[in-house]
Short mmCIF file of C-alpha atoms and ligand atoms in Angstrom, two decimals:
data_model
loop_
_atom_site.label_atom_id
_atom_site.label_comp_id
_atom_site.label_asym_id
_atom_site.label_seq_id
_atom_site.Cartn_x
_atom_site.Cartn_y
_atom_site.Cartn_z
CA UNK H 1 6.53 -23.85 2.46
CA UNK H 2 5.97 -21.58 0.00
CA UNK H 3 3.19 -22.77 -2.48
CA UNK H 4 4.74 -22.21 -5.76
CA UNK H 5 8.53 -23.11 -7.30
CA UNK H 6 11.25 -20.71 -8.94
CA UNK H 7 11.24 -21.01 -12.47
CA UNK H 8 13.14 -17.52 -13.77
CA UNK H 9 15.96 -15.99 -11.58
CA UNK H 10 18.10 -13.11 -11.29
CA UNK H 11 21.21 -12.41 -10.03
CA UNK H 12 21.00 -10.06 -6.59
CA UNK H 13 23.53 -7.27 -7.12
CA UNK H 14 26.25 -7.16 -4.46
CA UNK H 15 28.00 -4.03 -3.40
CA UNK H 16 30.92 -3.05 -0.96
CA UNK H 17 30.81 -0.99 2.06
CA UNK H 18 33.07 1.59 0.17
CA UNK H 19 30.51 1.29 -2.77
CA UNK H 20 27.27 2.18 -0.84
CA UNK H 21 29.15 4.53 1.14
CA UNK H 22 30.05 7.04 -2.24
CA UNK H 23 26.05 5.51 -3.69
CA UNK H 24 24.75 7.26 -0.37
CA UNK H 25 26.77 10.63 -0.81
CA UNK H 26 25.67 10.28 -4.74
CA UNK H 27 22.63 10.29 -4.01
CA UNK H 28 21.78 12.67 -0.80
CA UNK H 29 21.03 10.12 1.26
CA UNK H 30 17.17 9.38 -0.54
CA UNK H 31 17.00 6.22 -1.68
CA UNK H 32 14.79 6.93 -4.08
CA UNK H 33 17.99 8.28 -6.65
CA UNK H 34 20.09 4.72 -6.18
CA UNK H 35 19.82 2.77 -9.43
CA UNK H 36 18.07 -0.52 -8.36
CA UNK H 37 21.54 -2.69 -9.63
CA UNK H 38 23.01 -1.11 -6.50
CA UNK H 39 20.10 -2.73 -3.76
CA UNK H 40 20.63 -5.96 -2.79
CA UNK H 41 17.32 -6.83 -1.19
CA UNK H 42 14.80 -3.98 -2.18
CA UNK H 43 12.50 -3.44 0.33
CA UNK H 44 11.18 -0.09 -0.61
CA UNK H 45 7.45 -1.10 -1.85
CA UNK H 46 5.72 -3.96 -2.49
CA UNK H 47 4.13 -2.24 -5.78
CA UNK H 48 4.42 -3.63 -8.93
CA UNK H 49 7.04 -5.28 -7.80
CA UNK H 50 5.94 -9.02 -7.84
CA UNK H 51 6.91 -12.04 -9.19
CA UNK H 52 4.77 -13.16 -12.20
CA UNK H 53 3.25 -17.10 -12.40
CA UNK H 54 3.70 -18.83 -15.31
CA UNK H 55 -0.03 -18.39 -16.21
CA UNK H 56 0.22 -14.72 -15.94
CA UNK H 57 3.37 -14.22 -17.95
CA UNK H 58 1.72 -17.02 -20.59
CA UNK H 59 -0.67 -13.95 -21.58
CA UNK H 60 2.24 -11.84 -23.19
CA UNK H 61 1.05 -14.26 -25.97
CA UNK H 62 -2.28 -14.78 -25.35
CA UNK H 63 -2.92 -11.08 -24.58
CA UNK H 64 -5.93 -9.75 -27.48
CA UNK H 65 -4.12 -6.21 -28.02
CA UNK H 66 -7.89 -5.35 -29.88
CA UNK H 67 -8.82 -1.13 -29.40
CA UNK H 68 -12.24 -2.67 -28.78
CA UNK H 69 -14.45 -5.63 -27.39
CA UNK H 70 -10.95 -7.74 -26.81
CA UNK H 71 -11.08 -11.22 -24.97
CA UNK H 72 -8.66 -9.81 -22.33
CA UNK H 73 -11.05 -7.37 -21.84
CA UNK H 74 -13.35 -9.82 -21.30
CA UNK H 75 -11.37 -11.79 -19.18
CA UNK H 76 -10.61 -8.47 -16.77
CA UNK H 77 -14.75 -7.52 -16.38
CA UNK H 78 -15.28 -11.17 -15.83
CA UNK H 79 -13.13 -11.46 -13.01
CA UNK H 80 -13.61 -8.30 -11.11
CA UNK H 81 -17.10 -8.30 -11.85
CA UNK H 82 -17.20 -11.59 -10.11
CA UNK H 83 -14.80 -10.40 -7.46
CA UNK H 84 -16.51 -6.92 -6.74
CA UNK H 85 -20.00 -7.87 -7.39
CA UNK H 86 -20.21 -4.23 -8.97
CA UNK H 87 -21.81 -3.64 -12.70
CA UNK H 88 -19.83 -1.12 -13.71
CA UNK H 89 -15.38 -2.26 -13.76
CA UNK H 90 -13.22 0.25 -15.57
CA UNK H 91 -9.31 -0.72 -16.27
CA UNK H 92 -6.96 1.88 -15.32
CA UNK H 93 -3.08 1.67 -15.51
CA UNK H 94 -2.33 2.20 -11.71
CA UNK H 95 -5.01 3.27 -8.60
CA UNK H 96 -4.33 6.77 -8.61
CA UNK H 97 -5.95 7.15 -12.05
CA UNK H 98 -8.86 5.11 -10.85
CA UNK H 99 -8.65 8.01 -7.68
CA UNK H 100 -8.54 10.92 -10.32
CA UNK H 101 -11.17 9.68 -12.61
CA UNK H 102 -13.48 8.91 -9.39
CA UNK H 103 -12.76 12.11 -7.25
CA UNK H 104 -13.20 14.38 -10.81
CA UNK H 105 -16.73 13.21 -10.40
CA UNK H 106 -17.36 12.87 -6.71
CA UNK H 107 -15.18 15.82 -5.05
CA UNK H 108 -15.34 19.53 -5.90
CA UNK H 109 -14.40 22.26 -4.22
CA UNK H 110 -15.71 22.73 -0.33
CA UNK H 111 -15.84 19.33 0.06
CA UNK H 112 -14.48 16.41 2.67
CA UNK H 113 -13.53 13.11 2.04
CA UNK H 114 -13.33 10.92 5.21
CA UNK H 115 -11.39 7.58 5.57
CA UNK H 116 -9.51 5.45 8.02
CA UNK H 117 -6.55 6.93 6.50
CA UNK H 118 -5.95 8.62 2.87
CA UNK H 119 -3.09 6.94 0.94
CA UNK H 120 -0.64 9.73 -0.42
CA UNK H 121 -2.31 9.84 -3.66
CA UNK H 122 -5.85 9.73 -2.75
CA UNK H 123 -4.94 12.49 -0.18
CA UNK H 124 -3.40 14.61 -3.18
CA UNK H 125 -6.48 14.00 -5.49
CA UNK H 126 -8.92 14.88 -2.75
CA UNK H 127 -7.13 18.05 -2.86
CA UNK H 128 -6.45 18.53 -6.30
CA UNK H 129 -10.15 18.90 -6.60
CA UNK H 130 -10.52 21.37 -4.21
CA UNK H 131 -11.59 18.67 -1.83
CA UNK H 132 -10.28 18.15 1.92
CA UNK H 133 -9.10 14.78 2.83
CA UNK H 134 -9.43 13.91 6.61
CA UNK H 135 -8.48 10.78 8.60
CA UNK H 136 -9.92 9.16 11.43
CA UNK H 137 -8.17 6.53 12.34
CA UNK H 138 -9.49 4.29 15.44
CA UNK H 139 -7.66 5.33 18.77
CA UNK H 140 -5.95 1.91 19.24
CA UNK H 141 -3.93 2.89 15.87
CA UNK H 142 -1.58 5.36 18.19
CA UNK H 143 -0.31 2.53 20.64
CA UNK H 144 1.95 1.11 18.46
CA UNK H 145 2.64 -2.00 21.10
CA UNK H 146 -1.28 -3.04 21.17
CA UNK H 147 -1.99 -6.26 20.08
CA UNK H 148 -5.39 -5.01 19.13
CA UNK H 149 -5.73 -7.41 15.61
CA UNK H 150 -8.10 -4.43 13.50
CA UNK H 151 -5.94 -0.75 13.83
CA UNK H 152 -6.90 -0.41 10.73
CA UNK H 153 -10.55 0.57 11.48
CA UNK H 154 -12.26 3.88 11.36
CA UNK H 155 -13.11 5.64 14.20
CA UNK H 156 -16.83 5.31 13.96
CA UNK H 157 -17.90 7.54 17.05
CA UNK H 158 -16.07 10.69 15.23
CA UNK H 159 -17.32 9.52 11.82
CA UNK H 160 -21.18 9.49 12.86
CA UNK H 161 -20.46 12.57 14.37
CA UNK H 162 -19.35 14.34 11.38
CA UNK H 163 -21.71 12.60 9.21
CA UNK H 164 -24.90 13.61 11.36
CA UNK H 165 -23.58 17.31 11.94
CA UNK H 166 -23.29 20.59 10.73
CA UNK H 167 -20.36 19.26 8.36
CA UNK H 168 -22.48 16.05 6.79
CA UNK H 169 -23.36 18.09 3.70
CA UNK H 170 -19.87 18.42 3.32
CA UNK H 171 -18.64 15.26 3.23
CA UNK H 172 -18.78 13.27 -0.47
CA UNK H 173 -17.54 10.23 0.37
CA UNK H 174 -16.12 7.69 2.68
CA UNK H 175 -12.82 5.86 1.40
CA UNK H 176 -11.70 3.02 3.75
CA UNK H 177 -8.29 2.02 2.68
CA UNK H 178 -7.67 -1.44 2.97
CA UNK H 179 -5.26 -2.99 4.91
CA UNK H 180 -4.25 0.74 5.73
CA UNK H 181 -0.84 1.02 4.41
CA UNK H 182 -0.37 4.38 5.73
CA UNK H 183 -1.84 3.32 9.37
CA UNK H 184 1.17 0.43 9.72
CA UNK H 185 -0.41 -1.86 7.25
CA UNK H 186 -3.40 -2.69 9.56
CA UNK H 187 -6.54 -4.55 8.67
CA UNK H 188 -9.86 -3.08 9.03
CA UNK H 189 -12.33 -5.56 10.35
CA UNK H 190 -15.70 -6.96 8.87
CA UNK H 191 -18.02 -5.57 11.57
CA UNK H 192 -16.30 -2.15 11.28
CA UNK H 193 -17.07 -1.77 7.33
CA UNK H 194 -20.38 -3.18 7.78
CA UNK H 195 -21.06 -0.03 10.82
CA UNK H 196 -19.54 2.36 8.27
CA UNK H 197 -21.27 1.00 5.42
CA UNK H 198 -24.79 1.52 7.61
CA UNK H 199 -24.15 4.91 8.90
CA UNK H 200 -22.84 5.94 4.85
CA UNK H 201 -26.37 4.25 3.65
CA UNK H 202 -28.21 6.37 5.83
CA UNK H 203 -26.33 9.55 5.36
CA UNK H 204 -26.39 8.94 1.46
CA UNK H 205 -23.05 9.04 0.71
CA UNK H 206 -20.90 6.79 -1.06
CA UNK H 207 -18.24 4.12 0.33
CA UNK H 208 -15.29 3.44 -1.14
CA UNK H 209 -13.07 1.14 -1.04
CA UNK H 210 -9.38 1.79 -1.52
CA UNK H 211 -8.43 -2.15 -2.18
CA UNK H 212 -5.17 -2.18 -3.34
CA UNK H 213 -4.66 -4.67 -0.69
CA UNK H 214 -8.41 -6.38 -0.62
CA UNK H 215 -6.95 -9.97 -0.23
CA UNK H 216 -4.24 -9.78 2.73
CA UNK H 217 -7.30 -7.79 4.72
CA UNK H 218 -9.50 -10.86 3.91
CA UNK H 219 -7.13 -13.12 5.43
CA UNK H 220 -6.49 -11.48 8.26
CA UNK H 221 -10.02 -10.58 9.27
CA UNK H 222 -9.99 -14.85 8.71
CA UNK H 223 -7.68 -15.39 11.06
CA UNK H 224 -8.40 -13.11 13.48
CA UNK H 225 -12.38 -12.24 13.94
CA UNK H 226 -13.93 -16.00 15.04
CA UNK H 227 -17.16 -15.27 13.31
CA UNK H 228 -15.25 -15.25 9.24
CA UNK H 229 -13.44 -18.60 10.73
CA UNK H 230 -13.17 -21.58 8.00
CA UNK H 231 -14.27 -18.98 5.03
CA UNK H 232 -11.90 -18.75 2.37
CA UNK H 233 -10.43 -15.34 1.51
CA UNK H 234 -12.12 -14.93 -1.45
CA UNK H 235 -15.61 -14.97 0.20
CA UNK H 236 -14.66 -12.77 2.93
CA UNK H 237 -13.18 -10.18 0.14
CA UNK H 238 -16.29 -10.40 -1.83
CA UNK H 239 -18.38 -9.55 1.44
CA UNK H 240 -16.64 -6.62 1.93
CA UNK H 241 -16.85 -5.57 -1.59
CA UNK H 242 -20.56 -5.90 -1.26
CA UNK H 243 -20.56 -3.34 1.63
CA UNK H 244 -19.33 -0.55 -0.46
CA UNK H 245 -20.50 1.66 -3.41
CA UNK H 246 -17.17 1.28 -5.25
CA UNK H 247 -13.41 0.85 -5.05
CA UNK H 248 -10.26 2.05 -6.68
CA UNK H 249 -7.86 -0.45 -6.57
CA UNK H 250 -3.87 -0.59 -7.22
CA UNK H 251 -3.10 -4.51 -9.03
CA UNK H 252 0.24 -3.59 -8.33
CA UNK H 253 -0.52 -5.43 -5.14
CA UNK H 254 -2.81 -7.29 -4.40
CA UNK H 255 -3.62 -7.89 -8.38
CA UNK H 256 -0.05 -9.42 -8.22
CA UNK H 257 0.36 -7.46 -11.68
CA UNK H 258 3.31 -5.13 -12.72
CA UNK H 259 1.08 -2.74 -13.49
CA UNK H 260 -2.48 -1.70 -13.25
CA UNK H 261 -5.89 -1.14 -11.26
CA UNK H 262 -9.44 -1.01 -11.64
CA UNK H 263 -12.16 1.37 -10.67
CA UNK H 264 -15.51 -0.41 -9.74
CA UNK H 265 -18.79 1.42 -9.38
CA UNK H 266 -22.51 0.82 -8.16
CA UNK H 267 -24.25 3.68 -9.34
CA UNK H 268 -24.65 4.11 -13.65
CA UNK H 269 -24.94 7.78 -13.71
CA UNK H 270 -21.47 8.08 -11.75
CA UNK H 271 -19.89 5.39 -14.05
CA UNK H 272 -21.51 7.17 -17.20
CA UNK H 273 -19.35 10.65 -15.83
CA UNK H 274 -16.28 8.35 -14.51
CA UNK H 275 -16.36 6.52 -18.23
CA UNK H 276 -16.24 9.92 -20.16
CA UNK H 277 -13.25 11.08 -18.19
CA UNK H 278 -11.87 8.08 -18.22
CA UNK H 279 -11.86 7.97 -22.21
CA UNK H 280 -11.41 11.87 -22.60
CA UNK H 281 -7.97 11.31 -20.29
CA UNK H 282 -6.84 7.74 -20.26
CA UNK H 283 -8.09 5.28 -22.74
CA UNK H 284 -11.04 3.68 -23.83
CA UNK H 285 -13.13 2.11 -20.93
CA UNK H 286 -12.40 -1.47 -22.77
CA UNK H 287 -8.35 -1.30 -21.95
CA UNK H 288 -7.95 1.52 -19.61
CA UNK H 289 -4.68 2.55 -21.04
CA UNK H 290 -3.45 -0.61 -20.30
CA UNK H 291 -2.24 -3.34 -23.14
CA UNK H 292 -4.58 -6.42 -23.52
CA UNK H 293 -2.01 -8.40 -22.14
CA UNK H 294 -2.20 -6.53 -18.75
CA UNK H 295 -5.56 -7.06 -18.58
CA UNK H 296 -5.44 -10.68 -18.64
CA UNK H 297 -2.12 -10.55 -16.22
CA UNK H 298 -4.62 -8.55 -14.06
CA UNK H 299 -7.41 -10.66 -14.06
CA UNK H 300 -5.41 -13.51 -13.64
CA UNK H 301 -3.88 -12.28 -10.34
CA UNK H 302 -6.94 -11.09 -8.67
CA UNK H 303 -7.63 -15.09 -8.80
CA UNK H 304 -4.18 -16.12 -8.13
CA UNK H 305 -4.05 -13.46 -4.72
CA UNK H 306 -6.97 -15.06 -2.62
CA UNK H 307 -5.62 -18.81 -2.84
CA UNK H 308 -5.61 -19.82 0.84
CA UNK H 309 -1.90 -21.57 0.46
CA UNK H 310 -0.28 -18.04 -1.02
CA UNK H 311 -1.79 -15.95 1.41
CA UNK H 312 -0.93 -18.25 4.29
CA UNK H 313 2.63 -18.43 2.80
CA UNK H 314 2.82 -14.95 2.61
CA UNK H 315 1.78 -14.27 6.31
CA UNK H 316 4.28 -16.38 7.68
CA UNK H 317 7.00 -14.46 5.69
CA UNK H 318 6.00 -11.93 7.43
CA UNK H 319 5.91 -13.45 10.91
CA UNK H 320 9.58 -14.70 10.36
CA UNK H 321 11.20 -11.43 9.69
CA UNK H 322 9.28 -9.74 12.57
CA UNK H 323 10.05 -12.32 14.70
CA UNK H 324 13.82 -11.96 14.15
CA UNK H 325 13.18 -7.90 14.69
CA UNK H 326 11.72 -8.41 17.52
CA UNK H 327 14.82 -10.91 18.66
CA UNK H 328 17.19 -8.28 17.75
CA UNK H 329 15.25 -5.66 20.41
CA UNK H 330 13.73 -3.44 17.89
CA UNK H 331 10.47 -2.14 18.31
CA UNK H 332 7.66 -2.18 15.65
CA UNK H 333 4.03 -1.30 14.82
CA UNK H 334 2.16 -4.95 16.61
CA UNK H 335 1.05 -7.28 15.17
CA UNK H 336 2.65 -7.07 12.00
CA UNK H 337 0.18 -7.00 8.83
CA UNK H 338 1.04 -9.00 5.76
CA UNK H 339 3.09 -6.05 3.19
CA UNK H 340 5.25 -4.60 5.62
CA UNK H 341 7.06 -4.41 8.73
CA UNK H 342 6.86 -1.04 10.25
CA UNK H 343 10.24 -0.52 12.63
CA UNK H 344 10.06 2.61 15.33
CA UNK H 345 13.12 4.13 14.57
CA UNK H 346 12.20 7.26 16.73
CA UNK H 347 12.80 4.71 19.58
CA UNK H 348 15.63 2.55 18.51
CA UNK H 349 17.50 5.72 17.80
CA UNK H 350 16.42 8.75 20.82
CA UNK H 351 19.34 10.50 20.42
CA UNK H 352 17.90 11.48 17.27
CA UNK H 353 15.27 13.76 17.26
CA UNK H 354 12.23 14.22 14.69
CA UNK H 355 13.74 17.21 12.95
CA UNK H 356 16.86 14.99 12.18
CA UNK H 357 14.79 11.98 10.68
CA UNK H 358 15.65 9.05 12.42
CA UNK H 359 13.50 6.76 10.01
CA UNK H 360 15.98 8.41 7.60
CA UNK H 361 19.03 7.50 9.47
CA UNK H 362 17.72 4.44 9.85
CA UNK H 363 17.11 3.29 6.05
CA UNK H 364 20.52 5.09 4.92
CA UNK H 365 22.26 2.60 8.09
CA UNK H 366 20.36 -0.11 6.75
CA UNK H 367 21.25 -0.04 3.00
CA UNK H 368 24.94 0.99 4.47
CA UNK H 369 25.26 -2.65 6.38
CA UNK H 370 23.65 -4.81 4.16
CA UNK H 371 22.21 -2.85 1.00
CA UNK H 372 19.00 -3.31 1.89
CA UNK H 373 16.71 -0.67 0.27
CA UNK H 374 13.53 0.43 2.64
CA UNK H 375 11.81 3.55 3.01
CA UNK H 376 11.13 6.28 5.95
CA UNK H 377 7.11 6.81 6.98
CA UNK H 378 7.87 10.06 9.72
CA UNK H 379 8.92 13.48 9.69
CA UNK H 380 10.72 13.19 6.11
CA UNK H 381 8.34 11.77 3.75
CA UNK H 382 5.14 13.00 5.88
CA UNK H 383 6.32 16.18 7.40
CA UNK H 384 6.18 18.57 4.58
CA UNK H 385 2.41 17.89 3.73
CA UNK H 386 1.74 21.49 6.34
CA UNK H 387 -2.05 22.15 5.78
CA UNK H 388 -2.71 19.32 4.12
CA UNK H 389 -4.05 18.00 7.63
CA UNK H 390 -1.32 15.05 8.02
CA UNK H 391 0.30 14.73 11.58
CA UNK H 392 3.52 12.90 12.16
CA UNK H 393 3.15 10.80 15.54
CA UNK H 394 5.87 8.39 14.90
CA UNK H 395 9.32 7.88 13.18
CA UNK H 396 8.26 5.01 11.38
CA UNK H 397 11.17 2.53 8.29
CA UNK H 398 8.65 0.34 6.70
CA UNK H 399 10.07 -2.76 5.39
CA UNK H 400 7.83 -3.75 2.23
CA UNK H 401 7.71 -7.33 1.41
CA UNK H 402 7.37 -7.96 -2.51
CA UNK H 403 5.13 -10.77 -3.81
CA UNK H 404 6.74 -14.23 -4.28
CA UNK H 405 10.39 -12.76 -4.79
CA UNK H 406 12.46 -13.17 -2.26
CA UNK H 407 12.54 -16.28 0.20
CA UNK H 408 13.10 -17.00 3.81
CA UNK H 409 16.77 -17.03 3.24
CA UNK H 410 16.68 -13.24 2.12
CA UNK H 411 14.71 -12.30 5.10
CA UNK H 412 16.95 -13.88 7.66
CA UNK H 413 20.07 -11.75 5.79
CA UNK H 414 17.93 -8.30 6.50
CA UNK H 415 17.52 -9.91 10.20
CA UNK H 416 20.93 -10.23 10.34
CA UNK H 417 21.67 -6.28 9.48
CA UNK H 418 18.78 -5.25 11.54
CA UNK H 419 20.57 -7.33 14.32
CA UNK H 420 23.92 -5.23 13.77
CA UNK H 421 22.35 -2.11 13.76
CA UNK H 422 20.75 -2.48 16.84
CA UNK H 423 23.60 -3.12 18.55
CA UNK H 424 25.44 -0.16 18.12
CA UNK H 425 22.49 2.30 17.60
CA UNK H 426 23.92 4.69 19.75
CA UNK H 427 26.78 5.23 16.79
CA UNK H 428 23.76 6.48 14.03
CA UNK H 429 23.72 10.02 13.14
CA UNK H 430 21.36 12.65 12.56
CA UNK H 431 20.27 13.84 9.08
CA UNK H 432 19.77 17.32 8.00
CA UNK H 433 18.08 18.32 4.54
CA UNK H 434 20.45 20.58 2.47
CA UNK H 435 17.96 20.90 -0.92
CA UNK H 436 14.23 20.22 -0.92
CA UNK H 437 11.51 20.90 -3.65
CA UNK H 438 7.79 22.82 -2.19
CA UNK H 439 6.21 19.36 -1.70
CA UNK H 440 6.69 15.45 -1.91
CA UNK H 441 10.31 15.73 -0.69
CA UNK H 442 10.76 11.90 0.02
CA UNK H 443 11.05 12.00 -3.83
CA UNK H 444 13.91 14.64 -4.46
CA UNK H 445 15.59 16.26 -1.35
CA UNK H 446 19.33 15.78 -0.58
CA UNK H 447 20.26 15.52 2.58
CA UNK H 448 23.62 15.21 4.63
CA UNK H 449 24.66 13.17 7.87
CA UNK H 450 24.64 16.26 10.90
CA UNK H 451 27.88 14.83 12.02
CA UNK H 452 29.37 16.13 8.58
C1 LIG O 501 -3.43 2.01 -0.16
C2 LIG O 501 -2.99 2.50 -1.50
N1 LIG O 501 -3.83 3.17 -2.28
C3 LIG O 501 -3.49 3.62 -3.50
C4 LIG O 501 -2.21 3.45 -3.97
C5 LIG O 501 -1.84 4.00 -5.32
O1 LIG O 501 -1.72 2.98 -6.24
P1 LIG O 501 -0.76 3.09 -7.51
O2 LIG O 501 0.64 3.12 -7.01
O3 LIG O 501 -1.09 1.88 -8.31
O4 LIG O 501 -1.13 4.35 -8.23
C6 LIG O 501 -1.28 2.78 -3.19
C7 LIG O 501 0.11 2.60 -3.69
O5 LIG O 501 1.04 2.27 -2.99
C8 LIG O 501 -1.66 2.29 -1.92
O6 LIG O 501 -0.81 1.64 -1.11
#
């Protein structure tokens, strides 16, 4: 059961067919423009979009709002520093300021960034910087049906490679995002960091880690690589901590906090440059533009996230809805991580092809039968990145699971519509984009059913 009891609700909107039908034209069929009182079950990220405990929500009082030297800030080093095993913590109000402050320092222009696989933002601050962000993902990654438990991992053959020729000088860091959100929410296992974290050592050039999701990879490299069994979470987390040079991570998930992240460094001289940005741009290094009472709701999640009973919870949520996809015939990215389900559209619907979106079709079906909110990971949201070196293999709707918010009983409704859709598939149209800005469509383009 789920290790924790409801103390604060709120009412889930309901909406007719009729109503969701006009939302949909409203809106250009992007999710992104309904207003959230018209989702039922929101399913479009797991960011910041977490239940509170009662501990964390006690520190709206407790929170010292001090400029400088507050106890929250205390609070927020002592943790992390405990967590990350790295002198040097910096509070930031989400990860992708803890990306900008970093790659300001680390990437100029000329230079690579290699990873497992660059979330959007760390892709667009490599770049911003003049920098080049390029994934290698491990080959396993592209069989969507393998059971192999760690497609998260690097492909260390081509990363030695790079490192060790004519492009090492090149390269100024090595980000492994983990779990890989953008690579299906995979883990990346223990022995792969440590591999990566020997080849970066001997190279001499930093490892990062991109932890917005540090816990949920700890528990799944614990159940799944015998040689972490009957560790708890929080040990395996701070091993692979210890393997890097650094992180930037997003609280908004695995920090269970509405908002916030942290940027954690080995070496003073960077954190001397990262800290003067940092203040010049943000906030003073002792809140991070965040309010004292963040801090502490911050601090207080990173401990809350590794407790073996949540995390197991949490799994299992997981494992329920994609056992009910996988009962209703729909295909998936296998095994299913801990944040997200990640449905193949591109095969549930092949009468649509990539140019018409099926992950799109899918999501506007989706919130049509049930008003379930999700989001598309294929040729809409990815597809316009052109040079910016990202490839669309598959027509991916990832279903994102929000911390400790909705229960079993929610999950077996979006079953339900999943169930529906699947059985008349054959009756989902095509989409075609009628307005769309240079770049980052998924945001702002309208688009219209073909049929119409
Ligand atoms: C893997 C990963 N890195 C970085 C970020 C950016 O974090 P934030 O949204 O807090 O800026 C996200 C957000 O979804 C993410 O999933």
């Amino acid at each position: 059961v789920e290790p924790y009891r409801i103390k604060v609700v709120e009412p889930l909107p309901v909406t007719s067919w009729n109503q969701r039908l006009a939302a949909l034209d409203r809106v250009g069929y992007n999710l992104m423009g309904l207003a959230s009182d018209e989702v039922t079950i929101d399913l479009l990220t797991d960011s910041g979009t977490g239940a509170l405990s009662a501990q964390q929500l006690s520190h709206a009082i407790t929170g010292d709002e001090s400029y400088a030297g507050s106890r929250s800030y205390r609070h927020f080093v002592d943790v992390a520093v405990d967590l990350t095993s790295y002198p040097f913590v910096f509070p930031v109000p989400q990860g992708r300021v803890a990306e900008r402050v970093l790659f300001s320092a680390l990437v100029s222009p000329g230079r690579i960034t290699l990873s497992n696989a660059h979330f959007e933002t760390t892709r667009a601050n490599v770049w911003l910087n003049g920098g080049q962000a390029i994934d290698l993902p491990c080959p396993e990654l592209a069989d969507l049906a393998s059971s192999f438990p760690f497609k998260g991992d690097i492909d260390t053959a081509r990363l030695k490679e790079i490192l060790f020729g004519s492009e090492g000088d090149r390269v100024a860091a090595v980000i492994m995002t983990i779990t890989n959100n953008t690579g299906g929410g995979q883990p990346v296992a223990m022995s792969n960091l440590r591999t990566t974290a020997e080849l970066c050592n001997e190279r001499g050039v930093p490892l990062i880690l991109d932890a917005a999701r540090f816990a949920e990879n700890a528990w799944l490299v614990g159940q799944n690589d015998a040689q972490h069994w009957g560790r708890t979470p929080r040990e395996i987390a701070q091993e692979a901590f210890t393997l890097a040079d650094g992180c930037v991570l997003s609280a908004k998930k695995d920090g269970l906090a509405h908002i916030g992240g942290l940027l954690g460094l080995r070496d003073p001289a960077l954190a001397r440059r990262c800290e003067l940005i940092l203040i010049a741009t943000t906030g003073y290094s002792n809140y991070g533009g965040l309010a004292g009472r963040d801090l502490d709701m911050v601090a207080r999640g990173l401990v809350e996230v590794t407790d073996p009973r949540y995390l197991r919870s949490r799994a299992e949520d997981a494992a329920y809805l994609a056992d009910l996809v996988r009962a209703a015939g729909v295909r998936m990215v296998e095994p299913p991580g801990l944040h997200a389900l990640y449905l193949d559209a591109g095969a549930l619907l092949p009468h649509i092809p990539p140019s018409q979106f099926p992950g799109q079709a899918l999501a506007c079906e989706l919130y049509l039968e049930a008003g379930i909110r999700s989001t598309e990971v294929g040729s809409f949201n990815l597809g316009d990145e052109g040079d910016h070196g990202h490839v669309v293999s598959h027509e991916l709707l990832r279903l994102a699971i929000p911390r400790r918010v909705y229960t079993r009983a929610h999950l077996a409704y979006v079953g339900r519509a999943i169930a529906r859709i699947a059985d008349r598939a054959d009756q989902v149209t095509g989409l075609r984009i009628v307005e769309q800005p240079p770049m980052l469509r998924g945001f702002t383009a309208r688009l219209q059913r073909v049929a119409d």
